[in-house]
Coordinates of C-alpha atoms in Angstrom, one line a residue:
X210 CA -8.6 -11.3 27.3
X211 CA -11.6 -9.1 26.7
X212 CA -12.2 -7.5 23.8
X213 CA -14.2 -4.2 23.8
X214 CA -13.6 -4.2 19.5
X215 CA -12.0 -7.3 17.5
X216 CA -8.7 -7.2 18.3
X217 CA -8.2 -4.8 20.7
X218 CA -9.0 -4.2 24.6
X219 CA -9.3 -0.9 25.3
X220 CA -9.3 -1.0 28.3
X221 CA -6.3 -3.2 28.5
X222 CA -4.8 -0.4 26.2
X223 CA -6.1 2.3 28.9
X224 CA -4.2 0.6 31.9
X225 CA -0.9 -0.3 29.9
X226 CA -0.9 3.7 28.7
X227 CA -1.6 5.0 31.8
X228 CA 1.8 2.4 32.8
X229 CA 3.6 2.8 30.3
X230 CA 3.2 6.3 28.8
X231 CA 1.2 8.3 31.6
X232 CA 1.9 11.3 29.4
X233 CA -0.4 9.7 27.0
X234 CA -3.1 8.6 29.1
X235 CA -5.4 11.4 29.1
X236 CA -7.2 13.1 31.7
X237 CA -9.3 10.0 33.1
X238 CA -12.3 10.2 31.4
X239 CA -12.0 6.9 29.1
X240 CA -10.4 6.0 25.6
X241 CA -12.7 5.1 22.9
X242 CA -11.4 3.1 20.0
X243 CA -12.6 3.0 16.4
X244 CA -11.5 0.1 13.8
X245 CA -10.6 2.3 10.7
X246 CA -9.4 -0.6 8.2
X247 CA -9.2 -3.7 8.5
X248 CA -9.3 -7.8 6.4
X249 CA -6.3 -8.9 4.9
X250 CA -4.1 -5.8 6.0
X251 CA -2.8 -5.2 9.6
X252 CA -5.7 -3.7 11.8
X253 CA -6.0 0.1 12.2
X254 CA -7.5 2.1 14.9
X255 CA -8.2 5.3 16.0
X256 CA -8.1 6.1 19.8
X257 CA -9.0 8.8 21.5
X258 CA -9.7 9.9 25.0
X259 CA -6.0 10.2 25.7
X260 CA -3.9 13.1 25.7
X261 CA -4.5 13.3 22.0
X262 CA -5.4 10.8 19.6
X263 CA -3.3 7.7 18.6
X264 CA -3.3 5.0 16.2
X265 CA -2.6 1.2 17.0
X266 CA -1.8 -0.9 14.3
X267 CA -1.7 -4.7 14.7
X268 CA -1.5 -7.9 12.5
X269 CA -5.3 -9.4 11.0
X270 CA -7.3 -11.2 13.2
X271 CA -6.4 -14.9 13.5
X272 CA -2.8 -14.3 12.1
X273 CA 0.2 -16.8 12.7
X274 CA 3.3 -15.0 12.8
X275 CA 4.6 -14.2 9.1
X276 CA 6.9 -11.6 7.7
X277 CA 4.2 -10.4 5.5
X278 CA 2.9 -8.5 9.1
X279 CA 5.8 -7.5 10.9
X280 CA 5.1 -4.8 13.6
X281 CA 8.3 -4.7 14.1
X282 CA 9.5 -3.3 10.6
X283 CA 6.7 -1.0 9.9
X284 CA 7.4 1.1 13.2
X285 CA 11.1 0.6 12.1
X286 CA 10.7 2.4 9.3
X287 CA 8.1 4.7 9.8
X288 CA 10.3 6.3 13.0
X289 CA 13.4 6.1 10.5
X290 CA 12.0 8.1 7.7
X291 CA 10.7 10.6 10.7
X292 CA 11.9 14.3 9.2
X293 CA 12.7 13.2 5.3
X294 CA 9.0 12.3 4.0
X295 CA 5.8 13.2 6.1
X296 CA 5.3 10.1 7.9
X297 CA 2.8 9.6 11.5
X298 CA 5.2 10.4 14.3
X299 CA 5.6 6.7 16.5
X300 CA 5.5 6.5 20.2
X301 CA 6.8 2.6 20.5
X302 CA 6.6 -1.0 19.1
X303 CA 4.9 -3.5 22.3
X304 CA 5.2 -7.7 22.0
X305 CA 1.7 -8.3 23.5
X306 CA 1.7 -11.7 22.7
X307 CA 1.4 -14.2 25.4
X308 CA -1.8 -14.0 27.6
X309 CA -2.2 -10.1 26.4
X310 CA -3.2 -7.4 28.0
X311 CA -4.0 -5.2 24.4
X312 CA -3.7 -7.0 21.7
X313 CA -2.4 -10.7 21.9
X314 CA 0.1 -9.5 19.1
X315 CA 2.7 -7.0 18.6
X316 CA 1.5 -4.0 18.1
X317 CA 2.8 -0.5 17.5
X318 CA 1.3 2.9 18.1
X319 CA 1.7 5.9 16.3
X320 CA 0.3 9.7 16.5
X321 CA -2.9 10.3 15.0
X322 CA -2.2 12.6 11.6
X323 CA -5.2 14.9 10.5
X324 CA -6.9 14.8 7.1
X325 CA -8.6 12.7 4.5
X326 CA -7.6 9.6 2.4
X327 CA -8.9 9.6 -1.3
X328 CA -10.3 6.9 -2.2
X329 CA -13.5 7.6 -4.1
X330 CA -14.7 10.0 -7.0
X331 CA -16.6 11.6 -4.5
X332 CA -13.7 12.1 -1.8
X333 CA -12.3 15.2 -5.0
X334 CA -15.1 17.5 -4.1
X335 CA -13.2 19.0 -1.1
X336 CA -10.5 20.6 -2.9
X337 CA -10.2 22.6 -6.2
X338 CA -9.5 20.6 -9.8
X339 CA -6.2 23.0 -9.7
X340 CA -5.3 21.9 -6.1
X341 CA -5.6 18.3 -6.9
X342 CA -3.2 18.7 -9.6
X343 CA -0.8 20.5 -7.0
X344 CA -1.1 17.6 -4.7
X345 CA -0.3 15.1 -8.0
X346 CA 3.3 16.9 -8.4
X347 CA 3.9 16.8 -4.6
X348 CA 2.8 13.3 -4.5
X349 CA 5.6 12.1 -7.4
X350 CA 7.8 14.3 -5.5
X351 CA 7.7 12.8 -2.2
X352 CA 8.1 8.9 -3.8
X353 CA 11.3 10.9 -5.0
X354 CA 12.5 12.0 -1.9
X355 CA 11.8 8.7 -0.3
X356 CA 14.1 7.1 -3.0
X357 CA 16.6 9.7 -3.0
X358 CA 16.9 8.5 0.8
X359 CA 20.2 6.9 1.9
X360 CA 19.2 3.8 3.8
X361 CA 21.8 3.9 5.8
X362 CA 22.1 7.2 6.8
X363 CA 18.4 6.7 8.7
X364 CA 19.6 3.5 10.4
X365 CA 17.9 0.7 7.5
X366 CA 20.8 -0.4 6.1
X367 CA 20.1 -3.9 7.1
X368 CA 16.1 -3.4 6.0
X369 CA 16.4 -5.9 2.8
X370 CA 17.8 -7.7 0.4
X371 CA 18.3 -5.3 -2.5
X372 CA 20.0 -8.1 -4.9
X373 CA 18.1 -10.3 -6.7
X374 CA 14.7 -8.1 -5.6
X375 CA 12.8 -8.2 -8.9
X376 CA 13.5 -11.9 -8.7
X377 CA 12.1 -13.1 -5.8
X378 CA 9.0 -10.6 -6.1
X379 CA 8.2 -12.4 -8.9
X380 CA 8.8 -16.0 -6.8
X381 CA 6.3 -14.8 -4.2
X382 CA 3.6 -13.6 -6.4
X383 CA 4.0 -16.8 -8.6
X384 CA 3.3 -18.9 -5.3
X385 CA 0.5 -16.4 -4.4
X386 CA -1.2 -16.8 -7.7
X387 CA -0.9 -20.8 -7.7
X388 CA -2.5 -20.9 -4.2
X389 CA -5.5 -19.2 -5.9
X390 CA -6.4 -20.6 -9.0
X391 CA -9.7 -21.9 -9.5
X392 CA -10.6 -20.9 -13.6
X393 CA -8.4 -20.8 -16.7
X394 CA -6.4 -17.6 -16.7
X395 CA -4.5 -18.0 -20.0
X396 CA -3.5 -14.0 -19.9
X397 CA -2.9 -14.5 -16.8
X398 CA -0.2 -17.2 -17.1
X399 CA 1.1 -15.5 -20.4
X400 CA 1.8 -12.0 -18.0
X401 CA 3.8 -14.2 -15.9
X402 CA 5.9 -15.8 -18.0
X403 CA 6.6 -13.0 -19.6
X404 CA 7.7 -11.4 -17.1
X405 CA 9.9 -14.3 -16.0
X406 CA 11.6 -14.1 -19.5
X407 CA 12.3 -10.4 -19.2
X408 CA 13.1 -9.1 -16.0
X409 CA 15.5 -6.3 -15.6
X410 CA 18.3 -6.0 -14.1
X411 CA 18.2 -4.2 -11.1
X412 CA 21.8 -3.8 -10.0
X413 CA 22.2 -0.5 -10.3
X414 CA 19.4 1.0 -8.5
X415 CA 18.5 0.2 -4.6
X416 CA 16.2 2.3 -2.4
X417 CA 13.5 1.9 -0.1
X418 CA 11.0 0.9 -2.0
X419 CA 7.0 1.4 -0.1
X420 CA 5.6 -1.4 -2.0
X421 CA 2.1 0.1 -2.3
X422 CA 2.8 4.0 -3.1
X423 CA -0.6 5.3 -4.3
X424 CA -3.3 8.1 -3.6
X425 CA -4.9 6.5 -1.2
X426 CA -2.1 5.5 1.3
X427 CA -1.6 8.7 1.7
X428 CA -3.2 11.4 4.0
X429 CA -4.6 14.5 2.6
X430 CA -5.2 18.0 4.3
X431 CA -5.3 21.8 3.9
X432 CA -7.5 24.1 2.0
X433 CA -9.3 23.5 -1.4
X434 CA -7.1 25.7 -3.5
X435 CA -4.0 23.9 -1.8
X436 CA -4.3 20.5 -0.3
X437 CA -0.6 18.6 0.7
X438 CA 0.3 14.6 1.4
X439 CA 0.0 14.9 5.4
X440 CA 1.3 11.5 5.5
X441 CA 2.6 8.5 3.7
X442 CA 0.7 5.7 5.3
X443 CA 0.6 1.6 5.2
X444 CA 4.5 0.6 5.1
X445 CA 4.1 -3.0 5.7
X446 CA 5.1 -3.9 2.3
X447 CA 8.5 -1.8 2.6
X448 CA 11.8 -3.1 2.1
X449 CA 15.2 -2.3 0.3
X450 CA 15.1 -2.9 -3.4
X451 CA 14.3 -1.6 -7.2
X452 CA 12.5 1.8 -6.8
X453 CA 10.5 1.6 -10.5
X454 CA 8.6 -0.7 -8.4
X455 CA 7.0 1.6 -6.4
X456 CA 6.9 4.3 -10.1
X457 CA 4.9 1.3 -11.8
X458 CA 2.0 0.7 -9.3
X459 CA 1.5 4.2 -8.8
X460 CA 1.5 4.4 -13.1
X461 CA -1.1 1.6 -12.8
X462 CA -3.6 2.9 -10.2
X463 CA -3.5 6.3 -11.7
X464 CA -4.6 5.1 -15.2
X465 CA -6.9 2.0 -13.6
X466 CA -10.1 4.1 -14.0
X467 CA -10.9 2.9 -17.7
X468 CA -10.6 -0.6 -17.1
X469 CA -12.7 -0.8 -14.3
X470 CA -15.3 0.8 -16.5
X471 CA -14.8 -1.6 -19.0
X472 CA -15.3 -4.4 -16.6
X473 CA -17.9 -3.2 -14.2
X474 CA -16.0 -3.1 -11.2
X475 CA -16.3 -0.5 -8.5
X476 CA -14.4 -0.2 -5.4
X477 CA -10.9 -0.3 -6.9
X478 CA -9.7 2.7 -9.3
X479 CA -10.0 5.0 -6.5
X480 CA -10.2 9.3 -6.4
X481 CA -8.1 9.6 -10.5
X482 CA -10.9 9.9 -12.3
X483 CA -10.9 12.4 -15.4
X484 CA -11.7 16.1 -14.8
X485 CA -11.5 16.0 -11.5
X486 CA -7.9 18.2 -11.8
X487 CA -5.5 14.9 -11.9
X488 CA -2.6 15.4 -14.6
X489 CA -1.8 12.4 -17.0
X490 CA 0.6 10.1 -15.2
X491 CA 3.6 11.3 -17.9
X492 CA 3.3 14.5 -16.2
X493 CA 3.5 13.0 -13.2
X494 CA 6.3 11.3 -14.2
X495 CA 7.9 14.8 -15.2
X496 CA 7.5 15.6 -12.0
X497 CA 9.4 12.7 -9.9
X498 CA 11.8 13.4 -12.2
X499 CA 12.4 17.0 -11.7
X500 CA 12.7 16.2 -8.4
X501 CA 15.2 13.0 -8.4
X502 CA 17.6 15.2 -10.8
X503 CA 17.3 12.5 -13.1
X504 CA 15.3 10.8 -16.3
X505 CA 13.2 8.2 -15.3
X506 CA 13.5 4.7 -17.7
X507 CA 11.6 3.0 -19.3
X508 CA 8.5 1.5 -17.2
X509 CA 7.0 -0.6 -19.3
X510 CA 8.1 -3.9 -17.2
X511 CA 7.3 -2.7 -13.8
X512 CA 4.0 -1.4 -15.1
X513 CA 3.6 -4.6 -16.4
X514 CA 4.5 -6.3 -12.9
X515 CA 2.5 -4.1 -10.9
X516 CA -0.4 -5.1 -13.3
X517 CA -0.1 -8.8 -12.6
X518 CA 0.6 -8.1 -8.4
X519 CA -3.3 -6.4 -8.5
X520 CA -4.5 -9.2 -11.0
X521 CA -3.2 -12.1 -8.6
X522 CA -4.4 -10.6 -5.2
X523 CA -8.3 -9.6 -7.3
X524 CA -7.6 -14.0 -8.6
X525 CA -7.2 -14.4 -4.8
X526 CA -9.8 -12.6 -3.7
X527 CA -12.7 -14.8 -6.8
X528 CA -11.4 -17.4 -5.0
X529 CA -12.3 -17.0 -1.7
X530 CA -15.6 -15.5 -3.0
X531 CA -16.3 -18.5 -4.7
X532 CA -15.5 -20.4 -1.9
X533 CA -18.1 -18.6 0.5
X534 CA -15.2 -17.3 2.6
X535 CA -15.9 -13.0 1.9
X536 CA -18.3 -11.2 3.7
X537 CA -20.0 -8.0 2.0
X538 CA -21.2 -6.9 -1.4
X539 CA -18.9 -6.2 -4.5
X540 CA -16.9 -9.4 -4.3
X541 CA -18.9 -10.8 -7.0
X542 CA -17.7 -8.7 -10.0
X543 CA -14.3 -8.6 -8.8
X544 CA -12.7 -11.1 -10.5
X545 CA -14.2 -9.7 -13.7
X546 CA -10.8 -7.2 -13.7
X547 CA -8.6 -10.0 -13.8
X548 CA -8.3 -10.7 -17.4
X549 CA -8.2 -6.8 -18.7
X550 CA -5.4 -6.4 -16.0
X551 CA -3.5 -9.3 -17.7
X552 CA -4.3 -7.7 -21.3
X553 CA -3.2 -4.1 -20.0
X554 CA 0.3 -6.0 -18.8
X555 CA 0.8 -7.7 -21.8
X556 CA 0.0 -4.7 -23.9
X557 CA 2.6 -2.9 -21.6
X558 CA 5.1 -5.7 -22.7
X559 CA 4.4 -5.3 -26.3
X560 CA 2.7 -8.9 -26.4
X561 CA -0.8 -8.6 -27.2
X562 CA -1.7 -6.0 -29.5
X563 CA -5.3 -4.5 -29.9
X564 CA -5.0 -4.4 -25.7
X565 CA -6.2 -0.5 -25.9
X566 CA -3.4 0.7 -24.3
X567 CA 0.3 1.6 -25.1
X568 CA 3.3 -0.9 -25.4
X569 CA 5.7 1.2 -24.5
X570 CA 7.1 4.5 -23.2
X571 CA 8.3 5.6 -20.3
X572 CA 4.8 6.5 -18.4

């Protein structure tokens, strides 16, 4: 198979659209394709040249089939959650493995959504400091929605394991981080055994849980004064389980901005920065919980966990640096966010005071 991009034929994908969907395929005149994201992640493109533009998403390049990239399950529940949060509308789920005409893979396709994804400082200057604040309470209000969701009344009943959760989140990062460890990371280990010794128990509370809800899986449009989440984006961590999961790592990217400062790390805290309009995350917290018709608990533990998640995958990602195995610049003070993440968590956990940030409370 010839590939006109890395992982993708396009004009493979032009034959099997003009086969498979002719209402898709445009009027003739060619699809172009455009790699939005890609590394670790699945692979995201933007096509166009059909009848309007799509998206393909497919596993990373070189992947053997794992549950960590299942096509399968992120079209699932994307086209599930179709009419209760703003998701991209799918058109179909394809097994292109084999000799493969597209991909090689399974891949999925989806409608291409219009606007912008926040990522930097510099992505805030488009809309107004009181718009951005608008788009903060709709942002904790959609998470809401998403966990107000019955599973089964959109078909996912069967989408996880909802007992236990917490538990084996804690398994898999514990195996992630011991695959990477190349330095002494005595915060590091003391985060995870503290969390070990103190995880919650999350019986009572079972929703679809995104996995990585934050600003910048989502897609932003409209005007300055009043900019909305277009779409919730990048669902292949999704599953059934403990919704403060998906509260915490939205808590810790929205306050991540001072200790990437601190360390001298760029490329991670993303668009919070202050005065640019963003409310503190206990509003934001107010806000989901206006919305869910109930208090929110006590965070402190998941903030703690989502804390340790970033600090494992940034251990992960020193190692391969120092390995020679990343390409591009800004690996090299990456792992320098490692430890304050571990302090932050502990401090979160009450265990290491003087961390600079609070112990408790429910934001």
């Amino acid at each position: 198979m010839t590939h006109e991009l890395p992982g993708l034929d396009v004009a493979g994908l032009a034959a099997w659209l003009a086969r498979e969907h002719p209402e898709l395929a445009g009027p003739g005149s060619g699809l172009t394709a455009t790699l939005i994201t890609g590394g670790r992640s699945n692979l995201t493109y933007r096509v166009d040249g059909a009848a309007r533009p799509l998206v393909l998403r497919r596993p990373p390049l070189g992947h053997v089939l794992s549950t960590a990239h299942d096509m399968r399950r992120e079209h699932r529940v994307i086209t599930a959650l179709a009419g209760t949060i703003p998701v991209p509308p799918t058109v179909t789920v394809v097994d292109d493995t084999g000799p493969g005409e597209v991909t090689g893979t399974v891949f999925f396709v989806m409608e291409h959504v219009d606007g912008a994804v926040l990522a930097r400082p510099e992505h805030n200057a488009a809309w107004t400091p009181a718009g951005l604040g608008a788009l903060s309470v709709e942002l904790a209000e959609v998470l809401a929605d998403l966990h107000a969701t019955d599973p089964a009344a959109v078909g996912l009943a069967d989408f996880g394991r909802p007992a236990g959760y917490l538990a084996r989140q804690l398994t898999t990062w514990r195996r992630q981080y011991d695959a990477s460890r190349s330095r002494p990371q005595p915060l590091l280990d003391g985060l995870q055994e503290r969390l070990g010794a103190t995880v919650p128990d999350d019986g009572a509370r079972t929703g679809i849980v995104h996995g990585d809800y934050r600003l910048d899986n989502v897609l932003v449009a409209g005007p300055p004064a009043a900019p909305h989440v277009a779409a919730v984006l990048d669902w292949e961590m999704a599953t059934l389980g403990d919704p403060l999961v998906d509260l915490g790592m939205l808590g810790m990217y929205w306050d991540i901005h001072d200790l990437t400062q601190e360390a001298g790390v760029v490329g991670v805290a993303g668009a919070i920065v202050p005065g640019a309009g963003y409310p503190d995350f206990a509003e934001v917290i107010d806000s989901y919980a206006a919305r869910a018709g109930t208090a929110v608990p006590d965070l402190a533990w998941y903030r703690a966990f989502a804390c340790y998640k970033l600090a494992v995958i940034l251990e992960g990602i020193h190692y391969r640096y120092t390995g020679g195995q990343t390409v591009g610049a800004g690996f090299d003070t990456i792992g320098a966010l490692v430890e304050p993440l571990a302090r932050e968590g502990l401090a979160r956990l009450g265990a290491s005071p003087g961390a600079g940030a609070s112990a408790t409370g429910g934001a």
